[in-house]
CSV table of C-alpha atoms in Angstrom, one decimal:
chain,number,residue,atom,x,y,z
A,1,MET,CA,-130.8,-196.8,-11.1
A,2,LEU,CA,-134.2,-196.3,-9.5
A,3,PHE,CA,-132.6,-197.1,-6.1
A,4,LEU,CA,-130.1,-194.4,-6.5
A,5,GLN,CA,-133.0,-191.8,-7.5
A,6,ILE,CA,-134.9,-192.9,-4.5
A,7,SER,CA,-131.9,-192.5,-2.0
A,8,LEU,CA,-131.1,-189.1,-3.6
A,9,LEU,CA,-134.7,-187.9,-3.1
A,10,ALA,CA,-134.8,-189.1,0.5
A,11,VAL,CA,-131.4,-187.1,1.2
A,12,LEU,CA,-132.9,-183.9,-0.4
A,13,LEU,CA,-136.1,-184.0,1.4
A,14,ALA,CA,-134.4,-184.7,4.7
A,15,ALA,CA,-132.1,-181.9,4.1
A,16,GLY,CA,-135.0,-179.7,3.4
A,17,ASP,CA,-135.5,-179.2,7.1
A,18,ASN,CA,-132.4,-177.0,7.4
A,19,GLU,CA,-134.2,-173.8,6.6
A,20,ASP,CA,-134.1,-172.7,10.2
A,21,ALA,CA,-130.5,-172.8,10.2
A,22,PHE,CA,-130.2,-169.9,7.9
A,23,GLN,CA,-132.7,-167.8,10.0
A,24,GLU,CA,-130.2,-167.0,12.6
A,25,GLU,CA,-129.2,-163.3,12.5
A,26,ILE,CA,-125.3,-162.5,12.0
A,27,SER,CA,-124.0,-159.3,13.1
A,28,PHE,CA,-121.1,-157.3,11.7
A,29,LYS,CA,-119.3,-155.3,14.2
A,30,MET,CA,-116.3,-152.9,14.1
A,31,ILE,CA,-114.2,-152.5,17.3
A,32,HIS,CA,-112.0,-149.6,18.1
A,33,SER,CA,-109.6,-150.0,21.0
A,34,SER,CA,-107.3,-147.3,22.3
A,35,SER,CA,-104.7,-147.9,25.0
A,36,PHE,CA,-103.1,-144.8,26.6
A,37,TYR,CA,-100.0,-145.6,28.3
A,38,ASN,CA,-99.0,-142.0,28.9
A,39,HIS,CA,-99.6,-138.4,27.4
A,40,SER,CA,-97.5,-139.1,24.2
A,41,TRP,CA,-98.0,-143.0,23.6
A,42,VAL,CA,-101.3,-144.2,22.4
A,43,LYS,CA,-101.8,-147.6,20.8
A,44,ILE,CA,-104.9,-148.0,18.6
A,45,ARG,CA,-106.3,-151.1,17.2
A,46,TYR,CA,-109.2,-151.7,14.8
A,47,SER,CA,-111.0,-155.1,13.8
A,48,ALA,CA,-114.1,-156.1,12.2
A,49,TRP,CA,-116.1,-159.3,13.1
A,50,LEU,CA,-118.8,-161.1,11.2
A,51,GLY,CA,-120.4,-163.1,14.1
A,52,ASP,CA,-117.5,-164.8,15.9
A,53,LEU,CA,-115.1,-164.5,12.8
A,54,GLN,CA,-112.7,-161.8,12.5
A,55,THR,CA,-112.7,-160.5,9.0
A,56,HIS,CA,-110.6,-157.4,9.2
A,57,GLY,CA,-107.7,-155.8,11.1
A,58,TRP,CA,-105.5,-152.7,11.1
A,59,ASP,CA,-101.9,-152.4,10.2
A,60,THR,CA,-100.8,-149.3,12.3
A,61,ASN,CA,-97.5,-148.8,10.6
A,62,SER,CA,-99.0,-148.3,7.1
A,63,GLY,CA,-102.3,-147.1,8.1
A,64,ARG,CA,-104.1,-149.7,6.0
A,65,ILE,CA,-107.0,-152.2,6.2
A,66,ILE,CA,-105.9,-155.9,6.6
A,67,PHE,CA,-108.3,-158.2,4.9
A,68,LEU,CA,-108.2,-161.5,6.7
A,69,ARG,CA,-110.5,-163.3,4.4
A,70,PRO,CA,-110.4,-163.6,0.4
A,71,TRP,CA,-113.9,-162.5,0.5
A,72,SER,CA,-113.5,-159.7,3.1
A,73,LYS,CA,-113.4,-156.8,0.5
A,74,GLY,CA,-116.7,-157.7,-0.5
A,75,ASN,CA,-117.8,-155.4,-3.5
A,76,LEU,CA,-115.7,-152.4,-2.4
A,77,GLY,CA,-113.6,-150.8,-4.9
A,78,LYS,CA,-110.1,-149.4,-4.6
A,79,GLU,CA,-111.5,-145.9,-4.1
A,80,GLU,CA,-113.8,-146.9,-1.4
A,81,ILE,CA,-111.3,-148.8,0.5
A,82,LYS,CA,-108.9,-145.8,0.2
A,83,GLU,CA,-111.6,-143.5,1.7
A,84,LEU,CA,-112.1,-145.8,4.6
A,85,GLU,CA,-108.4,-146.1,5.2
A,86,GLU,CA,-108.2,-142.2,5.3
A,87,PHE,CA,-111.3,-141.9,7.6
A,88,PHE,CA,-109.6,-144.5,10.1
A,89,ARG,CA,-106.3,-142.7,9.8
A,90,ALA,CA,-108.0,-139.4,10.6
A,91,PHE,CA,-109.9,-140.8,13.5
A,92,SER,CA,-106.6,-142.4,14.9
A,93,ILE,CA,-105.3,-139.0,15.1
A,94,GLU,CA,-108.2,-136.9,16.4
A,95,MET,CA,-109.7,-139.2,18.7
A,96,PRO,CA,-106.9,-139.2,21.3
A,97,HIS,CA,-106.7,-135.4,21.1
A,98,GLU,CA,-110.5,-135.0,21.8
A,99,LEU,CA,-110.0,-137.5,24.8
A,100,HIS,CA,-107.0,-135.4,26.3
A,101,ARG,CA,-109.0,-132.2,25.7
A,102,HIS,CA,-112.1,-133.6,27.6
A,103,ALA,CA,-110.5,-135.9,30.2
A,104,SER,CA,-111.1,-133.6,33.0
A,105,GLU,CA,-114.9,-133.3,32.4
A,106,TRP,CA,-115.3,-137.0,31.9
A,107,LYS,CA,-113.5,-137.6,35.2
A,108,PHE,CA,-111.0,-140.0,33.7
A,109,LYS,CA,-108.3,-140.9,36.3
A,110,TRP,CA,-105.2,-139.9,34.1
A,111,TRP,CA,-101.5,-141.0,34.5
A,112,ASN,CA,-99.8,-140.6,37.7
A,113,LYS,CA,-96.5,-141.9,39.2
A,114,SER,CA,-97.9,-145.4,39.3
A,115,SER,CA,-97.8,-145.5,35.5
A,116,GLY,CA,-101.5,-145.8,35.0
A,117,TYR,CA,-103.3,-145.9,31.6
A,118,VAL,CA,-106.8,-145.4,30.4
A,119,GLN,CA,-108.3,-147.6,27.7
A,120,THR,CA,-111.4,-146.8,25.8
A,121,ILE,CA,-113.4,-149.4,23.7
A,122,GLN,CA,-115.9,-148.4,21.3
A,123,SER,CA,-117.9,-151.2,19.5
A,124,VAL,CA,-120.2,-150.2,16.5
A,125,PRO,CA,-123.2,-150.3,16.3
A,126,GLY,CA,-124.5,-148.9,19.4
A,127,ARG,CA,-122.6,-150.2,22.3
A,128,GLN,CA,-119.8,-148.0,23.6
A,129,GLU,CA,-117.6,-149.1,26.7
A,130,CYS,CA,-114.9,-147.2,28.5
A,131,SER,CA,-112.8,-148.7,31.2
A,132,THR,CA,-110.0,-147.1,33.3
A,133,GLN,CA,-107.3,-149.2,34.6
A,134,ASP,CA,-104.2,-148.5,36.7
A,135,SER,CA,-101.2,-150.7,37.0
A,136,GLN,CA,-99.6,-150.6,40.4
């Protein structure tokens, strides 16, 4: 019995060195991607990531958040989730209109006969990217 206790103590003491493993900073990112194929067809995607693990998605047809993990809802209540879904739904409608309105001043190369498209990607927090692509 004493041998088991000593073995357990040795394992616990050796495992005590793992404190540094929990010091690594993990980021939570929300990504919004919009693809503009022409003036009337816009495809919008949302996703959320905890480090390298995707935790949330977006169902475009229903306008609802998809929780990809059992714990993805966290402490959010039904009303808070409903408010977030309303925000993303409204943003999905307003953002393409604003891009169309300001396209000339931002000097995007918009659609032409070669059926080009513009794709914008916004990553929260802090980092925003925008890329223009043409398919020829």
